[in-house]
Amino acid sequence: MDFTKQLLQWYHKSKRDLPWRRTKDPYLIWLSEIILQQTRIDQGLPYYEKFVSAYPTVELMARADEQDILKLWQGLGYYSRARNMHEASRMIVRQFNGTFPDTYDGIRSLKGVGDYTAAAVASIVFGLPFPVADGNVIRFISRFFGITESTDLASTKKRILETARDHLDHRDPGDFNQAMMEFGATQCTPANPSCPSCVFHKACFAFKQGMVAELPARSQKTKVRSRYIHYLVVTCTLGGEDYIYLNKRTGNDIWKNMFDFPQLELPEGIKQDHPLKVGDLKKFFPADQSGLPITHFQGVSSKYDHLLTHQRLHAWFYHFRPEQKIEWPYLLVPMKRLDDYPVPRLVDRYLKDFLYLCV
Ligand code: SF4
């Protein structure tokens, strides 16, 4: 039996029942593809359900505030995906009169949509013959067809995509693409794939050559940069109500338009695995933090580590409780409204511990 036929047979028998597989609504399929980029299905599924329930149509998403979108996305990471998704929903309303584009180029023109997402939506919803090559497909193809060159190389990625294109089922490219991804995700897994029971094991290059653990080949290691962040958590009571200062992140750094605390970051290259003495904090204060009353220091948290794709963050939270409001260029918000503000997972982890200590 040929490869394509065997793959589709396996898919129709073994595919997982997922909500976006029960619809052909382009908005919902696109939403699922954006949420599932760099995210496992079990982690992404509750987010998909939350977004569908809050924004069942593209018009409703386009009308939403970015802060509400980020709040719903909180915990999923890669927040630029959420901002781009929101902008894309506005593009659909503005440039396509609210109708999801039905060509590859139209879908590809949406903010945050790359070759992979455009091919996935175009094939699954509109039956257009564009192959996909996400991490699951790259692994499966390089093992089965014996592509041993590094998959970091553009030439290898091109060859993998060509291989997928050569085997694409033109009657149902959407099912073919989903089958390739599903097979990589559930059978031809990164560690300990179930080779002996795999329907392809007799013809699989990697299995026959004993190279399953070596493929896909990689040549580059991702460089990870360490950052040391000292957060200033300042609370005060005004009129009997507790308040806290928040910082809205702007610029092109991580977590744009999300909220954290006023902070000091040590210059790049300084390594550190303990908190600063509170007197030493002052040495790093920029002018806008000179108003911090360090005499009202109450304590510092233990270290919180947080790993992003290219950055390892090490953070401490220094707690200050001045007797009155201080003159600071930050947002002073009632503690009981904290839930309205989208915060990165690192800050969320701290807040959960901190609020636990406060009650
Ligand atoms: S035999 Fe193993 S390596 Fe080959 S396709 Fe099947 S699961 Fe993947």
mmCIF file of C-alpha atoms and ligand atoms in Angstrom:
data_model
loop_
_atom_site.group_PDB
_atom_site.id
_atom_site.type_symbol
_atom_site.label_atom_id
_atom_site.label_comp_id
_atom_site.label_asym_id
_atom_site.label_seq_id
_atom_site.Cartn_x
_atom_site.Cartn_y
_atom_site.Cartn_z
ATOM 1 C CA MET A 1 0.000 0.000 0.000
ATOM 2 C CA ASP A 2 1.360 3.435 -0.780
ATOM 3 C CA PHE A 3 2.456 5.867 1.930
ATOM 4 C CA THR A 4 -0.423 8.350 1.534
ATOM 5 C CA LYS A 5 -3.149 5.701 1.534
ATOM 6 C CA GLN A 6 -1.687 3.960 4.575
ATOM 7 C CA LEU A 7 -1.336 7.241 6.467
ATOM 8 C CA LEU A 8 -4.927 8.292 5.780
ATOM 9 C CA GLN A 9 -6.215 4.859 6.804
ATOM 10 C CA TRP A 10 -4.340 5.142 10.072
ATOM 11 C CA TYR A 11 -5.665 8.685 10.615
ATOM 12 C CA HIS A 12 -9.305 7.843 10.048
ATOM 13 C CA LYS A 13 -9.010 5.000 12.544
ATOM 14 C CA SER A 14 -6.844 6.637 15.187
ATOM 15 C CA LYS A 15 -7.331 10.432 15.170
ATOM 16 C CA ARG A 16 -8.212 12.178 18.396
ATOM 17 C CA ASP A 17 -11.644 13.741 18.659
ATOM 18 C CA LEU A 18 -10.885 17.463 19.012
ATOM 19 C CA PRO A 19 -13.382 20.351 18.795
ATOM 20 C CA TRP A 20 -11.660 22.074 15.848
ATOM 21 C CA ARG A 21 -11.918 18.819 13.884
ATOM 22 C CA ARG A 22 -15.703 19.043 14.098
ATOM 23 C CA THR A 23 -15.947 22.343 12.228
ATOM 24 C CA LYS A 24 -14.997 23.919 8.910
ATOM 25 C CA ASP A 25 -15.389 27.478 10.240
ATOM 26 C CA PRO A 26 -12.154 29.198 9.115
ATOM 27 C CA TYR A 27 -12.138 31.522 12.139
ATOM 28 C CA LEU A 28 -12.247 28.574 14.569
ATOM 29 C CA ILE A 29 -9.634 26.552 12.665
ATOM 30 C CA TRP A 30 -7.331 29.592 12.488
ATOM 31 C CA LEU A 31 -7.885 30.251 16.214
ATOM 32 C CA SER A 32 -6.939 26.647 17.056
ATOM 33 C CA GLU A 33 -3.807 26.839 14.878
ATOM 34 C CA ILE A 34 -2.638 30.063 16.553
ATOM 35 C CA ILE A 35 -3.263 28.705 20.050
ATOM 36 C CA LEU A 36 -1.546 25.381 19.298
ATOM 37 C CA GLN A 37 1.690 26.847 17.929
ATOM 38 C CA GLN A 38 4.476 25.768 20.321
ATOM 39 C CA THR A 39 1.798 24.430 22.671
ATOM 40 C CA ARG A 40 0.696 20.899 23.511
ATOM 41 C CA ILE A 41 -2.918 20.005 22.757
ATOM 42 C CA ASP A 42 -3.786 19.263 26.398
ATOM 43 C CA GLN A 43 -2.457 22.701 27.372
ATOM 44 C CA GLY A 44 -4.061 24.560 24.443
ATOM 45 C CA LEU A 45 -7.512 22.942 24.547
ATOM 46 C CA PRO A 46 -8.883 24.873 27.566
ATOM 47 C CA TYR A 47 -7.639 28.140 26.013
ATOM 48 C CA TYR A 48 -9.382 27.306 22.733
ATOM 49 C CA GLU A 49 -12.613 26.686 24.633
ATOM 50 C CA LYS A 50 -12.259 29.934 26.614
ATOM 51 C CA PHE A 51 -11.658 31.987 23.460
ATOM 52 C CA VAL A 52 -14.526 30.383 21.536
ATOM 53 C CA SER A 53 -16.839 31.072 24.422
ATOM 54 C CA ALA A 54 -15.698 34.714 24.897
ATOM 55 C CA TYR A 55 -15.344 35.507 21.168
ATOM 56 C CA PRO A 56 -17.471 33.108 19.103
ATOM 57 C CA THR A 57 -17.036 35.251 15.961
ATOM 58 C CA VAL A 58 -14.183 37.172 14.416
ATOM 59 C CA GLU A 59 -16.178 40.431 14.751
ATOM 60 C CA LEU A 60 -16.433 39.967 18.513
ATOM 61 C CA MET A 61 -12.696 39.341 18.789
ATOM 62 C CA ALA A 62 -11.964 42.408 16.654
ATOM 63 C CA ARG A 63 -14.076 44.579 18.974
ATOM 64 C CA ALA A 64 -12.352 43.323 22.159
ATOM 65 C CA ASP A 65 -9.815 45.330 24.176
ATOM 66 C CA GLU A 66 -6.262 44.055 23.863
ATOM 67 C CA GLN A 67 -6.028 43.892 27.656
ATOM 68 C CA ASP A 68 -8.948 41.418 27.744
ATOM 69 C CA ILE A 69 -7.345 39.279 25.014
ATOM 70 C CA LEU A 70 -4.043 39.177 26.926
ATOM 71 C CA LYS A 71 -5.841 38.366 30.173
ATOM 72 C CA LEU A 72 -7.562 35.372 28.563
ATOM 73 C CA TRP A 73 -4.243 34.296 27.034
ATOM 74 C CA GLN A 74 -2.440 34.588 30.377
ATOM 75 C CA GLY A 75 -0.348 31.496 31.164
ATOM 76 C CA LEU A 76 0.009 30.350 27.549
ATOM 77 C CA GLY A 77 3.222 32.312 26.896
ATOM 78 C CA TYR A 78 4.497 33.758 23.595
ATOM 79 C CA TYR A 79 2.212 36.753 24.075
ATOM 80 C CA SER A 80 3.031 38.254 20.681
ATOM 81 C CA ARG A 81 0.844 35.464 19.262
ATOM 82 C CA ALA A 82 -2.148 36.890 21.160
ATOM 83 C CA ARG A 83 -1.456 40.469 20.077
ATOM 84 C CA ASN A 84 -1.000 39.399 16.441
ATOM 85 C CA MET A 85 -4.142 37.259 16.564
ATOM 86 C CA HIS A 86 -6.116 40.252 17.797
ATOM 87 C CA GLU A 87 -4.663 42.488 15.078
ATOM 88 C CA ALA A 88 -5.443 39.808 12.454
ATOM 89 C CA SER A 89 -9.099 39.702 13.575
ATOM 90 C CA ARG A 90 -9.242 43.485 13.012
ATOM 91 C CA MET A 91 -7.645 43.063 9.569
ATOM 92 C CA ILE A 92 -10.337 40.518 8.634
ATOM 93 C CA VAL A 93 -13.064 42.972 9.617
ATOM 94 C CA ARG A 94 -11.386 46.032 8.026
ATOM 95 C CA GLN A 95 -9.802 44.608 4.871
ATOM 96 C CA PHE A 96 -11.945 41.548 4.170
ATOM 97 C CA ASN A 97 -15.340 42.929 5.323
ATOM 98 C CA GLY A 98 -15.535 40.360 8.106
ATOM 99 C CA THR A 99 -15.217 37.356 5.759
ATOM 100 C CA PHE A 100 -12.232 35.117 6.380
ATOM 101 C CA PRO A 101 -9.924 35.181 3.305
ATOM 102 C CA ASP A 102 -10.234 32.014 1.214
ATOM 103 C CA THR A 103 -6.900 32.048 -0.655
ATOM 104 C CA TYR A 104 -3.437 31.074 0.580
ATOM 105 C CA ASP A 105 -2.085 34.591 -0.068
ATOM 106 C CA GLY A 106 -5.046 36.228 1.659
ATOM 107 C CA ILE A 107 -4.626 34.038 4.761
ATOM 108 C CA ARG A 108 -0.832 34.504 4.674
ATOM 109 C CA SER A 109 -1.291 38.306 4.667
ATOM 110 C CA LEU A 110 -2.894 38.253 8.136
ATOM 111 C CA LYS A 111 -0.763 39.448 11.022
ATOM 112 C CA GLY A 112 1.029 36.582 12.774
ATOM 113 C CA VAL A 113 0.269 34.046 10.026
ATOM 114 C CA GLY A 114 3.335 32.349 8.562
ATOM 115 C CA ASP A 115 3.732 29.696 5.863
ATOM 116 C CA TYR A 116 2.751 26.883 8.208
ATOM 117 C CA THR A 117 -0.513 28.432 9.508
ATOM 118 C CA ALA A 118 -1.527 29.653 6.047
ATOM 119 C CA ALA A 119 -1.028 26.157 4.591
ATOM 120 C CA ALA A 120 -2.875 24.516 7.496
ATOM 121 C CA VAL A 121 -5.948 26.783 7.274
ATOM 122 C CA ALA A 122 -5.974 26.832 3.437
ATOM 123 C CA SER A 123 -5.869 23.035 3.233
ATOM 124 C CA ILE A 124 -8.143 22.136 6.151
ATOM 125 C CA VAL A 125 -10.880 24.688 5.448
ATOM 126 C CA PHE A 126 -10.671 25.356 1.716
ATOM 127 C CA GLY A 127 -9.123 22.084 0.451
ATOM 128 C CA LEU A 128 -6.190 23.928 -1.152
ATOM 129 C CA PRO A 129 -3.104 21.786 -1.948
ATOM 130 C CA PHE A 130 -0.492 23.285 0.407
ATOM 131 C CA PRO A 131 1.586 20.895 2.566
ATOM 132 C CA VAL A 132 2.573 21.744 6.143
ATOM 133 C CA ALA A 133 5.822 21.042 7.935
ATOM 134 C CA ASP A 134 5.599 21.697 11.665
ATOM 135 C CA GLY A 135 7.965 20.028 14.163
ATOM 136 C CA ASN A 136 5.914 16.805 14.158
ATOM 137 C CA VAL A 137 5.960 16.529 10.378
ATOM 138 C CA ILE A 138 9.692 17.339 10.189
ATOM 139 C CA ARG A 139 10.454 14.534 12.666
ATOM 140 C CA PHE A 140 8.239 11.948 10.963
ATOM 141 C CA ILE A 141 9.473 12.725 7.438
ATOM 142 C CA SER A 142 13.156 12.869 8.336
ATOM 143 C CA ARG A 143 12.911 9.494 10.092
ATOM 144 C CA PHE A 144 10.702 7.693 7.595
ATOM 145 C CA PHE A 145 12.336 8.977 4.405
ATOM 146 C CA GLY A 146 15.856 9.045 5.878
ATOM 147 C CA ILE A 147 16.649 12.747 5.600
ATOM 148 C CA THR A 148 19.858 12.910 7.620
ATOM 149 C CA GLU A 149 21.000 16.499 7.017
ATOM 150 C CA SER A 150 20.475 19.012 9.815
ATOM 151 C CA THR A 151 16.883 20.241 9.972
ATOM 152 C CA ASP A 152 18.225 23.663 11.034
ATOM 153 C CA LEU A 153 19.290 24.203 7.404
ATOM 154 C CA ALA A 154 16.885 25.989 5.073
ATOM 155 C CA SER A 155 17.793 23.476 2.327
ATOM 156 C CA THR A 156 16.697 20.545 4.550
ATOM 157 C CA LYS A 157 13.438 22.258 5.500
ATOM 158 C CA LYS A 158 12.779 22.822 1.799
ATOM 159 C CA ARG A 159 13.472 19.147 1.035
ATOM 160 C CA ILE A 160 11.101 18.029 3.806
ATOM 161 C CA LEU A 161 8.364 20.309 2.488
ATOM 162 C CA GLU A 162 8.936 18.987 -1.043
ATOM 163 C CA THR A 163 8.651 15.414 0.258
ATOM 164 C CA ALA A 164 5.354 16.292 1.943
ATOM 165 C CA ARG A 165 4.177 17.965 -1.284
ATOM 166 C CA ASP A 166 5.085 14.863 -3.338
ATOM 167 C CA HIS A 167 2.846 12.684 -1.154
ATOM 168 C CA LEU A 168 0.012 15.172 -0.572
ATOM 169 C CA ASP A 169 -3.459 13.744 -1.165
ATOM 170 C CA HIS A 170 -4.991 16.187 -3.645
ATOM 171 C CA ARG A 171 -8.517 14.959 -2.940
ATOM 172 C CA ASP A 172 -8.209 15.905 0.718
ATOM 173 C CA PRO A 173 -5.060 17.922 1.503
ATOM 174 C CA GLY A 174 -6.535 19.008 4.842
ATOM 175 C CA ASP A 175 -6.899 15.453 6.137
ATOM 176 C CA PHE A 176 -3.461 14.553 4.759
ATOM 177 C CA ASN A 177 -1.829 17.470 6.612
ATOM 178 C CA GLN A 178 -3.665 16.692 9.822
ATOM 179 C CA ALA A 179 -2.719 13.028 9.501
ATOM 180 C CA MET A 180 0.974 13.898 9.107
ATOM 181 C CA MET A 181 0.889 16.149 12.185
ATOM 182 C CA GLU A 182 -1.152 13.682 14.218
ATOM 183 C CA PHE A 183 1.175 10.818 13.360
ATOM 184 C CA GLY A 184 4.228 12.819 14.457
ATOM 185 C CA ALA A 185 2.493 13.972 17.634
ATOM 186 C CA THR A 186 1.127 10.628 18.795
ATOM 187 C CA GLN A 187 3.207 7.833 17.141
ATOM 188 C CA CYS A 188 6.516 9.123 15.861
ATOM 189 C CA THR A 189 7.161 11.031 19.084
ATOM 190 C CA PRO A 190 10.466 12.749 19.993
ATOM 191 C CA ALA A 191 11.346 10.196 22.699
ATOM 192 C CA ASN A 192 10.530 6.470 22.680
ATOM 193 C CA PRO A 193 8.319 6.304 19.582
ATOM 194 C CA SER A 194 6.273 3.119 19.379
ATOM 195 C CA CYS A 195 8.248 1.683 16.435
ATOM 196 C CA PRO A 196 7.506 -2.064 16.764
ATOM 197 C CA SER A 197 3.749 -1.406 16.591
ATOM 198 C CA CYS A 198 4.048 1.392 14.004
ATOM 199 C CA VAL A 199 2.210 0.750 10.736
ATOM 200 C CA PHE A 200 5.238 2.091 8.847
ATOM 201 C CA HIS A 201 8.021 0.196 10.582
ATOM 202 C CA LYS A 202 8.780 -2.182 7.695
ATOM 203 C CA ALA A 203 9.514 0.689 5.331
ATOM 204 C CA CYS A 204 10.907 3.242 7.817
ATOM 205 C CA PHE A 205 14.509 4.276 7.117
ATOM 206 C CA ALA A 206 15.332 5.250 10.731
ATOM 207 C CA PHE A 207 13.875 2.047 12.186
ATOM 208 C CA LYS A 208 15.674 -0.207 9.703
ATOM 209 C CA GLN A 209 18.981 1.653 10.142
ATOM 210 C CA GLY A 210 18.751 1.927 13.939
ATOM 211 C CA MET A 211 18.806 5.746 13.672
ATOM 212 C CA VAL A 212 15.522 6.652 15.360
ATOM 213 C CA ALA A 213 17.239 8.450 18.257
ATOM 214 C CA GLU A 214 19.525 10.423 15.891
ATOM 215 C CA LEU A 215 16.798 11.808 13.654
ATOM 216 C CA PRO A 216 15.821 14.519 13.065
ATOM 217 C CA ALA A 217 19.429 15.774 12.982
ATOM 218 C CA ARG A 218 20.159 19.155 14.547
ATOM 219 C CA SER A 219 23.355 21.173 14.290
ATOM 220 C CA GLN A 220 22.645 24.325 16.232
ATOM 221 C CA LYS A 221 22.025 24.666 19.917
ATOM 222 C CA THR A 222 19.774 27.515 20.945
ATOM 223 C CA LYS A 223 21.671 30.172 22.869
ATOM 224 C CA VAL A 224 19.970 31.012 26.141
ATOM 225 C CA ARG A 225 20.678 34.333 27.823
ATOM 226 C CA SER A 226 20.335 34.797 31.613
ATOM 227 C CA ARG A 227 18.650 37.892 33.002
ATOM 228 C CA TYR A 228 18.515 38.986 36.664
ATOM 229 C CA ILE A 229 15.474 41.012 37.587
ATOM 230 C CA HIS A 230 14.772 42.705 40.923
ATOM 231 C CA TYR A 231 11.091 43.503 41.237
ATOM 232 C CA LEU A 232 9.933 46.247 43.581
ATOM 233 C CA VAL A 233 6.571 45.227 44.979
ATOM 234 C CA VAL A 234 5.148 48.307 46.646
ATOM 235 C CA THR A 235 1.837 48.237 48.440
ATOM 236 C CA CYS A 236 0.113 50.843 50.581
ATOM 237 C CA THR A 237 -3.258 51.430 52.208
ATOM 238 C CA LEU A 238 -5.331 54.422 51.112
ATOM 239 C CA GLY A 239 -8.732 55.162 52.613
ATOM 240 C CA GLY A 240 -8.827 51.692 54.172
ATOM 241 C CA GLU A 241 -8.154 49.946 50.847
ATOM 242 C CA ASP A 242 -4.953 48.117 49.806
ATOM 243 C CA TYR A 243 -3.203 49.267 46.640
ATOM 244 C CA ILE A 244 -0.226 48.001 44.635
ATOM 245 C CA TYR A 245 1.977 49.618 41.970
ATOM 246 C CA LEU A 246 2.062 47.946 38.554
ATOM 247 C CA ASN A 247 4.273 48.575 35.540
ATOM 248 C CA LYS A 248 2.841 48.335 32.022
ATOM 249 C CA ARG A 249 5.549 46.867 29.774
ATOM 250 C CA THR A 250 6.115 48.746 26.545
ATOM 251 C CA GLY A 251 8.852 48.622 23.910
ATOM 252 C CA ASN A 252 10.103 45.545 22.143
ATOM 253 C CA ASP A 253 11.169 43.459 25.092
ATOM 254 C CA ILE A 254 9.349 40.352 26.340
ATOM 255 C CA TRP A 255 5.706 40.603 27.521
ATOM 256 C CA LYS A 256 4.803 43.765 25.641
ATOM 257 C CA ASN A 257 1.604 45.437 26.951
ATOM 258 C CA MET A 258 1.398 43.069 29.919
ATOM 259 C CA PHE A 259 1.791 44.140 33.538
ATOM 260 C CA ASP A 260 4.484 43.435 36.087
ATOM 261 C CA PHE A 261 6.140 45.534 38.797
ATOM 262 C CA PRO A 262 8.625 48.415 38.773
ATOM 263 C CA GLN A 263 12.004 46.737 38.446
ATOM 264 C CA LEU A 264 15.753 46.958 38.263
ATOM 265 C CA GLU A 265 17.703 44.737 35.958
ATOM 266 C CA LEU A 266 21.414 44.162 36.375
ATOM 267 C CA PRO A 267 23.517 44.898 33.292
ATOM 268 C CA GLU A 268 23.976 41.937 30.938
ATOM 269 C CA GLY A 269 26.907 39.709 31.850
ATOM 270 C CA ILE A 270 26.623 40.051 35.657
ATOM 271 C CA LYS A 271 25.850 36.644 37.152
ATOM 272 C CA GLN A 272 24.047 36.454 40.428
ATOM 273 C CA ASP A 273 22.236 33.830 42.443
ATOM 274 C CA HIS A 274 21.309 35.724 45.582
ATOM 275 C CA PRO A 275 19.214 38.847 46.223
ATOM 276 C CA LEU A 276 20.872 42.246 46.627
ATOM 277 C CA LYS A 277 21.131 43.896 50.024
ATOM 278 C CA VAL A 278 18.367 46.432 50.115
ATOM 279 C CA GLY A 279 20.894 49.286 50.487
ATOM 280 C CA ASP A 280 22.655 48.061 47.337
ATOM 281 C CA LEU A 281 19.431 48.186 45.362
ATOM 282 C CA LYS A 282 19.780 51.948 45.436
ATOM 283 C CA LYS A 283 22.966 51.821 43.373
ATOM 284 C CA PHE A 284 20.933 50.534 40.446
ATOM 285 C CA PHE A 285 17.959 52.870 40.853
ATOM 286 C CA PRO A 286 17.229 54.904 37.751
ATOM 287 C CA ALA A 287 15.893 58.420 38.356
ATOM 288 C CA ASP A 288 12.234 57.371 38.143
ATOM 289 C CA GLN A 289 12.645 55.013 41.086
ATOM 290 C CA SER A 290 14.473 57.358 43.396
ATOM 291 C CA GLY A 291 11.213 58.029 45.257
ATOM 292 C CA LEU A 292 11.088 54.496 46.657
ATOM 293 C CA PRO A 293 11.212 54.689 50.483
ATOM 294 C CA ILE A 294 13.688 51.915 51.193
ATOM 295 C CA THR A 295 13.254 52.393 54.907
ATOM 296 C CA HIS A 296 9.885 50.692 54.456
ATOM 297 C CA PHE A 297 11.457 47.501 53.180
ATOM 298 C CA GLN A 298 9.660 44.431 54.531
ATOM 299 C CA GLY A 299 11.486 41.496 53.006
ATOM 300 C CA VAL A 300 12.522 39.751 49.838
ATOM 301 C CA SER A 301 11.199 36.586 48.224
ATOM 302 C CA SER A 302 13.280 33.564 47.369
ATOM 303 C CA LYS A 303 14.498 33.347 43.764
ATOM 304 C CA TYR A 304 11.956 32.621 41.026
ATOM 305 C CA ASP A 305 13.347 31.054 37.850
ATOM 306 C CA HIS A 306 11.492 31.155 34.585
ATOM 307 C CA LEU A 307 12.544 29.752 31.235
ATOM 308 C CA LEU A 308 11.554 31.376 27.943
ATOM 309 C CA THR A 309 12.650 30.166 24.510
ATOM 310 C CA HIS A 310 15.883 32.162 24.468
ATOM 311 C CA GLN A 311 16.059 33.580 27.957
ATOM 312 C CA ARG A 312 16.431 32.256 31.473
ATOM 313 C CA LEU A 313 14.978 34.728 33.957
ATOM 314 C CA HIS A 314 15.988 34.879 37.617
ATOM 315 C CA ALA A 315 13.806 37.159 39.686
ATOM 316 C CA TRP A 316 13.485 38.376 43.242
ATOM 317 C CA PHE A 317 10.567 40.338 44.620
ATOM 318 C CA TYR A 318 11.392 43.006 47.224
ATOM 319 C CA HIS A 319 8.393 44.069 49.221
ATOM 320 C CA PHE A 320 7.969 47.661 50.428
ATOM 321 C CA ARG A 321 5.067 49.102 52.348
ATOM 322 C CA PRO A 322 5.262 52.898 52.644
ATOM 323 C CA GLU A 323 2.766 54.662 54.879
ATOM 324 C CA GLN A 324 1.442 56.753 52.024
ATOM 325 C CA LYS A 325 1.315 57.005 48.279
ATOM 326 C CA ILE A 326 4.655 57.766 46.621
ATOM 327 C CA GLU A 327 5.311 59.923 43.589
ATOM 328 C CA TRP A 328 6.003 57.329 40.931
ATOM 329 C CA PRO A 329 5.307 57.045 37.214
ATOM 330 C CA TYR A 330 3.555 53.694 37.714
ATOM 331 C CA LEU A 331 -0.025 52.544 37.866
ATOM 332 C CA LEU A 332 -1.510 52.416 41.362
ATOM 333 C CA VAL A 333 -4.290 49.818 41.358
ATOM 334 C CA PRO A 334 -6.520 48.431 44.109
ATOM 335 C CA MET A 335 -5.345 44.935 45.083
ATOM 336 C CA LYS A 336 -8.885 43.612 44.641
ATOM 337 C CA ARG A 337 -8.707 44.630 40.926
ATOM 338 C CA LEU A 338 -5.417 42.793 40.278
ATOM 339 C CA ASP A 339 -7.264 40.079 38.356
ATOM 340 C CA ASP A 340 -8.200 42.600 35.643
ATOM 341 C CA TYR A 341 -4.562 42.960 34.576
ATOM 342 C CA PRO A 342 -2.802 40.435 32.299
ATOM 343 C CA VAL A 343 0.464 39.392 33.927
ATOM 344 C CA PRO A 344 3.219 37.018 32.758
ATOM 345 C CA ARG A 345 3.337 33.588 34.334
ATOM 346 C CA LEU A 346 6.412 34.460 36.407
ATOM 347 C CA VAL A 347 4.539 37.328 38.067
ATOM 348 C CA ASP A 348 1.397 35.241 38.408
ATOM 349 C CA ARG A 349 3.380 32.582 40.294
ATOM 350 C CA TYR A 350 4.747 35.209 42.654
ATOM 351 C CA LEU A 351 1.335 36.839 43.164
ATOM 352 C CA LYS A 352 -0.251 33.514 44.061
ATOM 353 C CA ASP A 353 2.396 32.999 46.776
ATOM 354 C CA PHE A 354 2.235 36.614 47.887
ATOM 355 C CA LEU A 355 -1.551 36.823 48.108
ATOM 356 C CA TYR A 356 -1.557 33.510 49.919
ATOM 357 C CA LEU A 357 0.717 35.070 52.551
ATOM 358 C CA CYS A 358 -1.512 38.160 52.753
ATOM 359 C CA VAL A 359 -4.744 36.290 53.592
HETATM 360 S S1 SF4 B 1 8.953 3.104 12.749
HETATM 361 FE FE1 SF4 B 1 9.344 4.493 14.452
HETATM 362 S S2 SF4 B 1 10.632 6.123 13.580
HETATM 363 FE FE2 SF4 B 1 9.694 5.031 11.861
HETATM 364 S S3 SF4 B 1 7.877 6.182 11.394
HETATM 365 FE FE3 SF4 B 1 7.263 4.549 12.792
HETATM 366 S S4 SF4 B 1 7.387 5.497 14.830
HETATM 367 FE FE4 SF4 B 1 8.524 6.829 13.427
#
